[in-house]
Coordinates of C-alpha atoms and ligand atoms in Angstrom, one line a residue:
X1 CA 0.0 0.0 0.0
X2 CA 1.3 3.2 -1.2
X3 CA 1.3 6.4 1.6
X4 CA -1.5 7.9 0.2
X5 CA -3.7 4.8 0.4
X6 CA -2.3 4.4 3.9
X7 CA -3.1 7.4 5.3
X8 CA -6.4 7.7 3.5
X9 CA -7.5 4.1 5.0
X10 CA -6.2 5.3 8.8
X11 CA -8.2 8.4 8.3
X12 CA -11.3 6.4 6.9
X13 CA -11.0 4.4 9.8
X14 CA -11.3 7.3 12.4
X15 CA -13.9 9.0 10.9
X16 CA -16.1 6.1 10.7
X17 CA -16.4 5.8 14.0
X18 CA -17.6 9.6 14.2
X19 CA -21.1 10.9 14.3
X20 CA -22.2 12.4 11.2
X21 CA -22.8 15.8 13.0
X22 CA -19.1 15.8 15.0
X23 CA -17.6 15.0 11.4
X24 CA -19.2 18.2 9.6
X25 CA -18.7 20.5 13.4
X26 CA -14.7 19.8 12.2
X27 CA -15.3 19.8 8.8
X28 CA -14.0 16.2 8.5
X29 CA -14.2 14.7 4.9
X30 CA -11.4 13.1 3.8
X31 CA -9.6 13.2 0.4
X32 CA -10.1 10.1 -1.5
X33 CA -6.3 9.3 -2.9
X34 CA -6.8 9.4 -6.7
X35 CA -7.8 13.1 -6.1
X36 CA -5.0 13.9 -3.6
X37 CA -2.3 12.2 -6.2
X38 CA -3.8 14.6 -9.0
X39 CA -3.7 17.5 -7.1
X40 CA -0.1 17.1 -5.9
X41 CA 1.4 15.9 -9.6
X42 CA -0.3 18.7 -10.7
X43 CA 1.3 20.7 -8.0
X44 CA 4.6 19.3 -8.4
X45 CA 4.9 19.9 -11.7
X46 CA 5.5 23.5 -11.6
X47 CA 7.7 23.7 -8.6
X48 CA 11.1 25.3 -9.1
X49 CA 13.6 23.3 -7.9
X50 CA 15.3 24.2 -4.6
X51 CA 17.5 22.3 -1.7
X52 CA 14.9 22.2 0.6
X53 CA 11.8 21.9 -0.1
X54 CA 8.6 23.3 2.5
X55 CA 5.0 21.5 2.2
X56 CA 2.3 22.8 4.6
X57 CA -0.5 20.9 4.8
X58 CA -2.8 23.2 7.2
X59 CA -5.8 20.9 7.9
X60 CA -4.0 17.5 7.5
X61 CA -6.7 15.1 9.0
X62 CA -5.0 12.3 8.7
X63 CA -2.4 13.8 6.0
X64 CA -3.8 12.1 2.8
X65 CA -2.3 15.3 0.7
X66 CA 0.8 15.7 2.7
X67 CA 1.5 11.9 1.8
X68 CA 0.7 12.7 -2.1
X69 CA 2.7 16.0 -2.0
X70 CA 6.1 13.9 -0.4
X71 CA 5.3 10.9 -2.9
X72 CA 5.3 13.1 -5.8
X73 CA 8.6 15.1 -4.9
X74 CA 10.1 11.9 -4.5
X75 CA 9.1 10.8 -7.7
X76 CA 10.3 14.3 -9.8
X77 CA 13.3 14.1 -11.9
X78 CA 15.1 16.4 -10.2
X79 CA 14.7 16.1 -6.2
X80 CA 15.1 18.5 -3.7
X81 CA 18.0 17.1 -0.8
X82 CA 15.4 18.1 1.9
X83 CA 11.9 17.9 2.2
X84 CA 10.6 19.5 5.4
X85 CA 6.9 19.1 5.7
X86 CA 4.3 21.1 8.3
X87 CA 1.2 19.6 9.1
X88 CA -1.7 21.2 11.3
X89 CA -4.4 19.3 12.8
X90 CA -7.1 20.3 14.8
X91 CA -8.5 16.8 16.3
X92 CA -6.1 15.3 18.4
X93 CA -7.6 11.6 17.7
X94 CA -5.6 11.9 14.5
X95 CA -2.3 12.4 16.0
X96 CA -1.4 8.8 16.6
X97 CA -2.1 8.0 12.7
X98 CA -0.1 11.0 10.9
X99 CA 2.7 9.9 13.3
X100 CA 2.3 6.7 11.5
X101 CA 2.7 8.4 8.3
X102 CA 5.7 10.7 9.4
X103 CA 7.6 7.7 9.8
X104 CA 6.5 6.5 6.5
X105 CA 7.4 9.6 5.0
X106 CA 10.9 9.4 6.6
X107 CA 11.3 5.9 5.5
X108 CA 10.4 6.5 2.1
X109 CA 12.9 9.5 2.2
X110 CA 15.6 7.9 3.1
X111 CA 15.0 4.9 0.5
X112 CA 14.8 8.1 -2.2
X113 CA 18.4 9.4 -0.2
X114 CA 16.5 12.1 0.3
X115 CA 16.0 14.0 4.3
X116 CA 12.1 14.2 5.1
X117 CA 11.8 16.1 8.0
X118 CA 8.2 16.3 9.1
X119 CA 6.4 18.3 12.2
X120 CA 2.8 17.6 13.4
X121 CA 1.2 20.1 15.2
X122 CA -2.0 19.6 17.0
X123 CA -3.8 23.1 16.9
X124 CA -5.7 25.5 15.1
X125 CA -3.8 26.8 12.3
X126 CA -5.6 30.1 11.4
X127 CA -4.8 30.8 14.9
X128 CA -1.0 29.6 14.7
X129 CA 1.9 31.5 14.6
X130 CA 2.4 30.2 11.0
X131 CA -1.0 31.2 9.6
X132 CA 0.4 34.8 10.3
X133 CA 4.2 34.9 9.8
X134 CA 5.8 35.7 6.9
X135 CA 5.7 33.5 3.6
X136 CA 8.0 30.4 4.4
X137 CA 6.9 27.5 2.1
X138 CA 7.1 26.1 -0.9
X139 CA 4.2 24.5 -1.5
X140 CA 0.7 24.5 0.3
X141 CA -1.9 21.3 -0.5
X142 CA -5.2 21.6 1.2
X143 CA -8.3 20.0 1.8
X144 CA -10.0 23.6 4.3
X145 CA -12.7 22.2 6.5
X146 CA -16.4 23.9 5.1
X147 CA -18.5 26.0 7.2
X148 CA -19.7 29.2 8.2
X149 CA -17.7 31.0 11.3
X150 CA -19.0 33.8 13.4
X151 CA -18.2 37.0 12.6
X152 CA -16.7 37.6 15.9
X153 CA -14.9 34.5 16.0
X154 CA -11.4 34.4 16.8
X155 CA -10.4 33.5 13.4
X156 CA -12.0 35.8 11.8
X157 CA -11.0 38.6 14.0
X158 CA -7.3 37.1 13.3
X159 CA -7.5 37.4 9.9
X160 CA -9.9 40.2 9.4
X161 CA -8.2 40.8 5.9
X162 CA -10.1 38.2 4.0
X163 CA -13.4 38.6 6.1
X164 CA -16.2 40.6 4.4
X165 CA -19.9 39.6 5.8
X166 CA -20.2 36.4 8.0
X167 CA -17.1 34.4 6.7
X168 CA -16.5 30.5 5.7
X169 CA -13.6 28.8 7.2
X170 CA -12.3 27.5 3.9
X171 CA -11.9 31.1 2.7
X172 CA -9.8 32.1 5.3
X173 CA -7.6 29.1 5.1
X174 CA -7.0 30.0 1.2
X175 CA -6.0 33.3 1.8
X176 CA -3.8 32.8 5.0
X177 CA -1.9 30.3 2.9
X178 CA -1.7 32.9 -0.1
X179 CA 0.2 34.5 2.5
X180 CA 3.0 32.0 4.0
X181 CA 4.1 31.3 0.4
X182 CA 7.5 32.0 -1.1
X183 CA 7.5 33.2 -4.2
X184 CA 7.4 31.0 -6.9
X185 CA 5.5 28.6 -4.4
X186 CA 2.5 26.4 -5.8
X187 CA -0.4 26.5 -4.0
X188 CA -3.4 24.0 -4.4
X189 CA -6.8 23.5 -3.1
X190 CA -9.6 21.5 -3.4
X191 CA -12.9 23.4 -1.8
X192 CA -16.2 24.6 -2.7
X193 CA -17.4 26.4 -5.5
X194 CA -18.9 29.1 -3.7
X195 CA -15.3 31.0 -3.3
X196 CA -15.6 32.1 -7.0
X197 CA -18.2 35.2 -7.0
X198 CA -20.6 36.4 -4.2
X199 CA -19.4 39.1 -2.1
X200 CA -19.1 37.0 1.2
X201 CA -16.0 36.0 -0.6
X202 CA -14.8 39.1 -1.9
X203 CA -12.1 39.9 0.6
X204 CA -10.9 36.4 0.4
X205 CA -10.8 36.6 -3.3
X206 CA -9.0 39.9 -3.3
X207 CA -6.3 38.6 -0.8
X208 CA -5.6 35.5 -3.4
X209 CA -5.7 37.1 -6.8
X210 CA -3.3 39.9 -5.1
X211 CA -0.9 37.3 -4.0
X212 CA -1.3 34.5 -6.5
X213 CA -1.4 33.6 -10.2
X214 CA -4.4 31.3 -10.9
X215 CA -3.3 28.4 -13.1
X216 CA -5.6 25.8 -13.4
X217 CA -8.8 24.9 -11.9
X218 CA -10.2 21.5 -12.4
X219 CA -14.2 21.4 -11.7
X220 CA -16.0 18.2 -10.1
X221 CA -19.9 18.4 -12.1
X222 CA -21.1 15.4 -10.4
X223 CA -22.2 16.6 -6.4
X224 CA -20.9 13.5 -4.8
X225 CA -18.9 11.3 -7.0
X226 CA -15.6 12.8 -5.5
X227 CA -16.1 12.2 -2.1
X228 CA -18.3 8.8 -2.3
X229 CA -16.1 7.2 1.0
X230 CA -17.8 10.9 3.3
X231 CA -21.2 11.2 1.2
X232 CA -20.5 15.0 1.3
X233 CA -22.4 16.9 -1.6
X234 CA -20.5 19.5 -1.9
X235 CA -19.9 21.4 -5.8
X236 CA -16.4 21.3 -5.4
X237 CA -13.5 22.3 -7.5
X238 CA -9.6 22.2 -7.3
X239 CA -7.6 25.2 -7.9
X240 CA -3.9 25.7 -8.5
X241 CA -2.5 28.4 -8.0
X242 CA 2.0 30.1 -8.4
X243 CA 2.4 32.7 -5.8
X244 CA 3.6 35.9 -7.7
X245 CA 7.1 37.1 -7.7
X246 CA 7.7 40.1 -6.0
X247 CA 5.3 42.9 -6.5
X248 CA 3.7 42.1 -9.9
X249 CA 0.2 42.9 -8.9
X250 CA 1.0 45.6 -6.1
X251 CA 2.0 49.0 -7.2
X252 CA 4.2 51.2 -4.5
X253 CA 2.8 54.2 -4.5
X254 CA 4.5 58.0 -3.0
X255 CA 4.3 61.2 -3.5
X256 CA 5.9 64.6 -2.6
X257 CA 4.9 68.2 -2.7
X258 CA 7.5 68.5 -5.2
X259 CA 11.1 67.9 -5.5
X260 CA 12.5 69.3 -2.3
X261 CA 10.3 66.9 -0.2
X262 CA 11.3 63.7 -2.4
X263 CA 13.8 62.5 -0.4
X264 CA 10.8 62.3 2.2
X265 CA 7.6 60.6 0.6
X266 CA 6.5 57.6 2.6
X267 CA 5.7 53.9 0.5
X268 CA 3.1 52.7 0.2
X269 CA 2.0 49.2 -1.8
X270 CA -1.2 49.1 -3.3
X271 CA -3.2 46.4 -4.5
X272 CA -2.7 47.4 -8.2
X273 CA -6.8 46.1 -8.3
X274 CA -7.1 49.3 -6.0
X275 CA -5.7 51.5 -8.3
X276 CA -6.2 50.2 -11.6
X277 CA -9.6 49.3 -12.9
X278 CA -10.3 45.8 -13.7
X279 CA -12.9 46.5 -16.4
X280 CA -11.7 47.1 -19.8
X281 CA -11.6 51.1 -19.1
X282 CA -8.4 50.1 -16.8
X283 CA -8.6 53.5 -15.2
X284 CA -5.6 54.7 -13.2
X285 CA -6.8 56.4 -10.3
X286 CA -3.6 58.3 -8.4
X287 CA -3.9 57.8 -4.6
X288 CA -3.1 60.6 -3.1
X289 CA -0.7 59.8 0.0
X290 CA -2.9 61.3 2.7
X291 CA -6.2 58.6 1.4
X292 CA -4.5 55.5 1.6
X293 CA -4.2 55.2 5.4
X294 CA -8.0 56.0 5.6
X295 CA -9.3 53.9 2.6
X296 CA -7.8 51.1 3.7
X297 CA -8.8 51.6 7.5
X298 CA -12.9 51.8 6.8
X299 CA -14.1 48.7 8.2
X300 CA -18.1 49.4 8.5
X301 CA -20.8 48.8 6.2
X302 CA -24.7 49.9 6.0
X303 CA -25.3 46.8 8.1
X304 CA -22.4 47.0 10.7
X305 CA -23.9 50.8 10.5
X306 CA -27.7 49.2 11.4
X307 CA -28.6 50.2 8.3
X308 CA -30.7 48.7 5.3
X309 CA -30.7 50.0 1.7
X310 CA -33.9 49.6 -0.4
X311 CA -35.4 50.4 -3.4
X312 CA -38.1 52.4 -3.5
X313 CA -41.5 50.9 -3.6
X314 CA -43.7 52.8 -5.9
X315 CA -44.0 51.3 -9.6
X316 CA -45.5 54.3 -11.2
X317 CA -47.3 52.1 -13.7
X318 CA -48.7 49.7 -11.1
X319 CA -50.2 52.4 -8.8
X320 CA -51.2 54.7 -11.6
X321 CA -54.4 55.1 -10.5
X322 CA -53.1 56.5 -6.9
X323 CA -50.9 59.3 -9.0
X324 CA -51.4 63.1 -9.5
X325 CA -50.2 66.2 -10.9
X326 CA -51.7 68.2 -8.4
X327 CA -52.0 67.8 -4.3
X328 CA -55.3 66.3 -3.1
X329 CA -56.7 66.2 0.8
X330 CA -55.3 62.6 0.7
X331 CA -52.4 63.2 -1.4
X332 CA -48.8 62.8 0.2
X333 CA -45.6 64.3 -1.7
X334 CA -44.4 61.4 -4.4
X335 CA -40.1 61.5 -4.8
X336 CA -38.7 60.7 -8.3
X337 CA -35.2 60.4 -8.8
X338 CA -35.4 63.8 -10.2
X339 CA -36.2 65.5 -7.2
X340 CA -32.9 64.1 -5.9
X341 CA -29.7 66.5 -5.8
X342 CA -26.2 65.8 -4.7
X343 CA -27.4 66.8 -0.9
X344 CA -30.4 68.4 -2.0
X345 CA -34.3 66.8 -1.7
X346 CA -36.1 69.4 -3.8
X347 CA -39.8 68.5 -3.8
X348 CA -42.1 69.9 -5.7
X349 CA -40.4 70.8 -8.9
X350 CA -44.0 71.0 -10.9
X351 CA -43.5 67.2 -12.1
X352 CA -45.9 65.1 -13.6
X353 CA -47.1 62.6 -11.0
X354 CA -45.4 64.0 -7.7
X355 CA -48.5 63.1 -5.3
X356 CA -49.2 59.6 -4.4
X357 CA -53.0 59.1 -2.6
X358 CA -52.1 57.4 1.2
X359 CA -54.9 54.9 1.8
X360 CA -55.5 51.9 2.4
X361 CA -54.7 50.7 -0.8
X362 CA -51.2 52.2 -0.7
X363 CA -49.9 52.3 2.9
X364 CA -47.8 49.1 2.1
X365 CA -45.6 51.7 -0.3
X366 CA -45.4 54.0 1.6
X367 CA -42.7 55.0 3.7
X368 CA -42.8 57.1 7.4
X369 CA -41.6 60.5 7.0
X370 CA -38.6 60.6 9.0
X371 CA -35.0 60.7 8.6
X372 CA -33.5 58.5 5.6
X373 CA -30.9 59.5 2.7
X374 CA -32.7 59.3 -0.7
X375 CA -30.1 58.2 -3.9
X376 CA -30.8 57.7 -7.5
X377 CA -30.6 54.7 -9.3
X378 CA -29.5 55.8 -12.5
X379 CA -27.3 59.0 -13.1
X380 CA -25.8 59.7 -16.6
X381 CA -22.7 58.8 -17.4
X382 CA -21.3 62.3 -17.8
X383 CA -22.7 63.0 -14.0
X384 CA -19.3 64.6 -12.0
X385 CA -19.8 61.4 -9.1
X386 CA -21.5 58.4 -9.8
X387 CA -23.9 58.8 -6.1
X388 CA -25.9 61.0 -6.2
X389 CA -27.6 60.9 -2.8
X390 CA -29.4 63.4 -0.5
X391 CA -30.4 63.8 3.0
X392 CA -33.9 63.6 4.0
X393 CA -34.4 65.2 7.1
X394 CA -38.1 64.3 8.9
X395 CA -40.8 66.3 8.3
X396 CA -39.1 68.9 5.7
X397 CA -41.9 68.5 3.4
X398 CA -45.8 67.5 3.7
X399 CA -47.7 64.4 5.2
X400 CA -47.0 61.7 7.8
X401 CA -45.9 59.0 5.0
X402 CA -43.9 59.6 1.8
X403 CA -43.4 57.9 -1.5
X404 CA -40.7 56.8 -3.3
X405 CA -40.6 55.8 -6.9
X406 CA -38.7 52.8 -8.1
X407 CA -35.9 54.2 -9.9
X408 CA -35.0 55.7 -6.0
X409 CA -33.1 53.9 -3.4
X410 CA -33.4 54.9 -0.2
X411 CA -31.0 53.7 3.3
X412 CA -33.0 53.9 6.6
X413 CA -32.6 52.0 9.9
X414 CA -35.1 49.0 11.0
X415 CA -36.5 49.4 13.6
X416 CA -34.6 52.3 14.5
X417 CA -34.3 56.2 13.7
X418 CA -31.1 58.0 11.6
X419 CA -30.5 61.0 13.1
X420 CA -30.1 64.5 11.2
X421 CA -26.3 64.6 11.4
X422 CA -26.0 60.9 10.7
X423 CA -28.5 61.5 7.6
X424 CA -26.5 64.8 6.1
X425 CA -22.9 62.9 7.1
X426 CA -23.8 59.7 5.0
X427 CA -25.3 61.0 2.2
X428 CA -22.3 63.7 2.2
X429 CA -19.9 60.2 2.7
X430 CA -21.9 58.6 -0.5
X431 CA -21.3 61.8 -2.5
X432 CA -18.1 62.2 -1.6
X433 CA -14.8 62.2 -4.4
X434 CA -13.5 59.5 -1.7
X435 CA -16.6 57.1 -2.5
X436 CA -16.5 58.2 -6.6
X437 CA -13.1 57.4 -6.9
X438 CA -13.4 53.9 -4.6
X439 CA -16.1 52.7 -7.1
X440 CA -14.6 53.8 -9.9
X441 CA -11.8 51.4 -8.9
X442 CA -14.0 48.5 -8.3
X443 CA -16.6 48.8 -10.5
X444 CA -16.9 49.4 -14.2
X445 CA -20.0 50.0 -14.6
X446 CA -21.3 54.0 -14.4
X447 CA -24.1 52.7 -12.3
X448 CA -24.3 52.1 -8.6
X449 CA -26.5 49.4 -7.3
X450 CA -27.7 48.4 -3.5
X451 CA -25.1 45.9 -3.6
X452 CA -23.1 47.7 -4.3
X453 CA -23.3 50.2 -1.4
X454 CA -24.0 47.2 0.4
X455 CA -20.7 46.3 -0.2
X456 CA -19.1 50.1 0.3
X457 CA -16.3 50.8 2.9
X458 CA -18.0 53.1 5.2
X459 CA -16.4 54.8 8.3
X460 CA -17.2 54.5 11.7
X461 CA -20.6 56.1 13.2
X462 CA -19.1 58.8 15.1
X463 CA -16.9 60.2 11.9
X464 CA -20.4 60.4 9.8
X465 CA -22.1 62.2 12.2
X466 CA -19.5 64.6 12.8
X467 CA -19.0 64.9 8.8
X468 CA -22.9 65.9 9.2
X469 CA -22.5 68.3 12.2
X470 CA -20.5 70.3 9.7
X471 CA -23.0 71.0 6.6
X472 CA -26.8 72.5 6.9
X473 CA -29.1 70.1 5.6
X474 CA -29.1 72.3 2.4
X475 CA -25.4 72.2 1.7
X476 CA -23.6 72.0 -1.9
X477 CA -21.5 69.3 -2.9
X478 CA -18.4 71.4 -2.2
X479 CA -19.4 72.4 1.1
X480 CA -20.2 68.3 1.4
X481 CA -16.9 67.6 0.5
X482 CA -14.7 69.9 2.6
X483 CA -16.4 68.5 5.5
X484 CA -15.7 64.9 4.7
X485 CA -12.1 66.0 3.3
X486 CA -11.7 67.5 7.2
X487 CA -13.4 64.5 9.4
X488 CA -11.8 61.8 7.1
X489 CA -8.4 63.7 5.8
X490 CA -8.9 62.5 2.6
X491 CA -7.9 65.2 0.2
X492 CA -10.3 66.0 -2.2
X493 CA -8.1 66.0 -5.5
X494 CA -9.5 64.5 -8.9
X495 CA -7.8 61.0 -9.8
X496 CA -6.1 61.0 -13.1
X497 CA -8.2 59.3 -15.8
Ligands
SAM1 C1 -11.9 18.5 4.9 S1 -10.9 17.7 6.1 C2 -9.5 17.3 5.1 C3 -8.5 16.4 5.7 C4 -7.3 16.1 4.8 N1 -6.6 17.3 4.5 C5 -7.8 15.4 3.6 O1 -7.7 16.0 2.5 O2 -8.2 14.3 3.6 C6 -10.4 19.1 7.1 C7 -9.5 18.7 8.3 O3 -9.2 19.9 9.0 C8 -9.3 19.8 10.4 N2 -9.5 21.1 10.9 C9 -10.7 21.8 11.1 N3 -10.5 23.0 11.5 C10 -9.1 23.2 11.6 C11 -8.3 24.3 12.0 N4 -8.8 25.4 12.3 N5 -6.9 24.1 11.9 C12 -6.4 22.9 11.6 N6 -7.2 21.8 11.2 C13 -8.5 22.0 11.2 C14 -10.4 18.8 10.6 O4 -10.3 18.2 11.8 C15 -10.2 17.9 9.4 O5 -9.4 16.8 9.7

C-alpha cells in the first residue's frame, strides 16, 4: 500500500467511527487518494527546484495530501535534498495516525536518499503562529474544513483581511496560505465552488488574486462522485495556484509636494486592483498619500452601520391610479429620482405625477416620514460622481408618510431612527470624491446598485455624524466635500483618468 492509500485508510477508519454531526462540526471529509495524487502531480509539476523543499498541509486530518505532495517530490526528476513538511491538525484523535505516516514519509525518504523532515502540530492553524508569519513554504496542499464561522470568531478577527460579511472557514484558510508562500510557491486546493463570486467572498478573493497567479482549476460536475467514501455533496472544485514574484500585482505608491520633499515621501503598496480598474476602461486612479491610510482603514458597512438599503417601492405604472399632478386632501408628496440632488431633496419641482394618494390601498408603499438618505438609481454617465444621494431630514416636506418611486433607493434603519447629522454625514460620505473614486476602482460599470453600497467601505458612526455636524441640511456638494475631506483627511483631489 502506497502512503497515500495508507493514510487515506487510517483516516477512513477514524472517521467512521464519528457521528455524522461531529464529522461536519470539524469539517471532516477526507480526500479520496486518486484526487490527492492529482492534485499534488499537478502541483509538483511546476515547482522550481530548490534544496529544501517546505510543504504545509494546514488541515491535514489524517495527511492524505501531505502523503501525495512527499510521494510526488520523490518521484520528480530532479529532487530536492530536503523535504521538510508542516502539518496542522485540529483533532487530536488523529495524531497517533499522521505519526504513522511521518515515519513513513521518513522511511520513504531515506530509501529516495533524500531528508524528510516532518512536524505535526495539534492546533488551530488560522490561529497559529504560522498562519500569520511571513511567507516560508514552498508549496501549500489543502483539503480547508467547510463551514460558516462567526463574525466575531477568533479567526475571523485574526484574519480580518479576508473577512467581508459572516465568513467560511475554507476562505480564510486560502487566503492565509496565499500568504505563508515564497515566491514561486505552488499552491493548491480543493474546496467549494462558492469562493468564485458572491461578495461573502470578496475579501478572500481579493487577498488571493493579489498574492497569487491562478493556473488551473479543475471542476467536479457530479455533487458527490468525489467524495463517495464521506457522502458530502459538496460542488467542489480544485484550484492551483503560483504565488507571484515580488510585486507584480501591487504598485508602491509615494508622492511629494515636489522635489524638495522627495527625499521624504512615505511607500506605500497598493493592491494594483485598488488603483487600476479591472474592467476594460483600466482607469488609473492616483492615490493621493494622505487617502491611503484611511481607505484602507474603513471597516463598516450599512449593516455593521444598522442600516438597510432599499429600493423604493412605488412602480409608477402599477399604482397609476393612486398618482397626480396636483396635491389632493389625501395626497402625500411622491419623490422621483429627479427630485434628488447631490445633498439636495427638492420637492415639488412642478413634475408630472409628484403626489401619491395614502390609503389603504397604498400604505404598504409608503414609507414614514422621518430621517433616511434618498439616492438615485440611475445618473448619466457624464454626472461629476456616480452617487448622487441626498439627505432627507423628517418632516421637511408635507404628510406623515412619503413615497418613493422605483428608480430611488433609499438607506433607513429598521427598527430604528437615523439621526439628522447621521442622515446629512452619509449621504455627504456617499457623494463624496473619496466614495467616486473607490467605485470607480471596483466597478466598471457607471451605475451604482444596492449591492453595491451594500458592499461600500463606510467609516465609523461617530466620523459620519461629525462629517454631518458640519454642513446645513441644504449644503452644496463642495461644502459636502470639505467637511468629509476635514473628518476623514482625505484630500479631495481629482484621480487621473
Ligand atoms: C476536509 S478535512 C480534510 C483532511 C485532509 N486534508 C484530507 O484532505 O483528507 C479538514 C480537516 O481539517 C481539520 N480542521 C478543522 N479546523 C481546523 C483548523 N482550524 N486548523 C487545523 N485543522 C482543522 C479537521 O479536523 C479535518 O481533519
Amino acid at each position: 500500500m502506497d502512503m497515500i492509500s495508507l493514510a487515506h485508510e487510517n483516516g477512513f477508519a477514524v472517521t467512521r467511527e464519528l457521528r455524522r454531526v461531529e464529522q461536519k462540526q470539524l469539517g471532516q471529509f477526507m480526500t479520496p487518494p486518486a484526487i490527492a495524487r492529482a492534485m499534488a502531480v499537478r502541483a509538483c509539476s511546476r515547482l522550481s527546484l530548490k534544496k529544501t523543499v517546505r510543504v504545509l498541509d494546514p488541515a491535514a486530518g489524517a495527511g492524505v495530501l501531505a502523503a501525495a505532495a512527499v510521494q510526488e517530490l520523490l518521484l520528480q526528476d530532479e529532487r530536492p535534498e530536503q523535504i521538510c513538511v508542516q502539518m496542522f491538525e485540529l483533532d487530536g484523535r488523529l495524531r497517533p495516525i499522521l505519526k504513522q505516516l511521518a515515519d513513513r514519509m521518513r522511511r520513504e525518504g531515506d530509501r529516495a536518499g533524500i531528508n524528510v523532515k516532518v512536524g505535526i502540530r495539534i492546533e488551530d492553524f488560522l490561529l497559529s503562529d504560522v498562519a500569520c508569519d511571513k511567507p516560508q513554504f514552498d508549496l501549500v496542499v489543502a483539503n480547508p474544513p467547510y463551514f460558516k464561522l462567526n463574525k466575531k470568531d477568533e479567526r475571523a478577527s485574526q484574519h480580518l483581511y479576508a473577512v467581508y460579511g459572516q465568513p467560511n472557514i475554507y476562505g480564510l484558510f486560502m487566503a492565509a496560505c496565499s500568504r505563508v508562500l515564497n515566491p514561486g510557491g505552488r499552491w493548491c486546493f480543493i474546496t467549494p465552488r462558492s469562493w468564485t463570486n458572491g461578495p461573502y467572498f470578496s475579501q478572500a478573493r481579493r487577498q488571493m488574486l493579489l498574492r497569487l497567479h491562478i493556473d488551473a482549476m479543475h471542476v467536479f460536475e457530479s455533487r458527490q462522485d468525489h467524495f463517495t467514501d464521506d457522502e458530502v455533496l459538496q460542488e467542489a472544485m480544485i484550484t492551483w495556484a503560483t504565488a507571484r514574484s515580488g510585486n507584480a500585482n501591487a504598485i508602491e505608491v509615494s508622492t511629494s509636494a515636489g522635489i524638495r520633499d522627495l527625499g521624504e515621501s512615505v511607500l506605500h503598496t497598493v493592491p494594483a486592483c485598488e488603483i487600476i480598474s479591472e474592467d476594460a476602461h483600466n482607469i488609473i486612479s492616483l492615490p493621493m498619500q494622505e487617502s491611503l491610510p484611511e481607505t484602507r482603514s474603513f471597516q463598516a458597512t450599512l449593516a455593521s452601520h444598522g442600516l438597510k438599503i432599499s429600493t423604493g417601492p412605488v412602480v409608477a405604472f402599477r399604482a397609476a391610479h393612486h398618482l397626480s399632478g396636483v396635491p389632493k386632501p389625501a395626497t402625500v408628496p411622491l419623490l422621483w429620482m429627479q427630485h434628488v440632488q447631490h445633498m439636495r431633496i427638492s420637492w415639488p419641482i412642478n413634475k408630472k405625477r409628484e403626489h401619491i394618494t395614502a390609503n389603504a390601498e397604498t400604505a404598504w408603499m409608503l414609507v414614514p416620514n422621518a430621517n433616511m438618505i434618498v439616492l438615485r438609481r440611475f445618473s448619466p454617465k457624464e454626472d461629476i460622481r456616480r452617487i448622487t444621494a441626498a439627505p432627507y431630514i423628517g418632516g421637511s416636506i408635507p404628510g406623515n408618510v412619503l413615497g418613493l418611486e422605483n428608480h430611488t433607493n433609499y438607506i433607513y434603519r429598521p427598527g430604528g431612527l437615523i439621526n439628522a447629522d447621521e442622515a446629512k454625514g452619509l449621504a455627504a460620505f456617499l457623494n463624496s470624491f473619496y466614495v467616486d473614486s473607490y467605485l470607480r476602482r471596483v466597478s466598471g460599470n457607471t451605475q451604482v446598485n444596492a449591492a453595491d453600497l451594500r458592499g461600500l467601505p463606510l467609516p465609523s458612526l461617530s466620523a459620519l455624524i461629525e462629517i454631518g455636524r458640519r454642513i446645513s441640511a441644504a449644503s452644496t456638494l463642495m461644502q459636502a466635500d470639505a467637511a468629509v475631506d476635514h473628518v476623514l483627511g482625505v484630500r479631495q483631489k481629482v484621480g487621473v483618468a
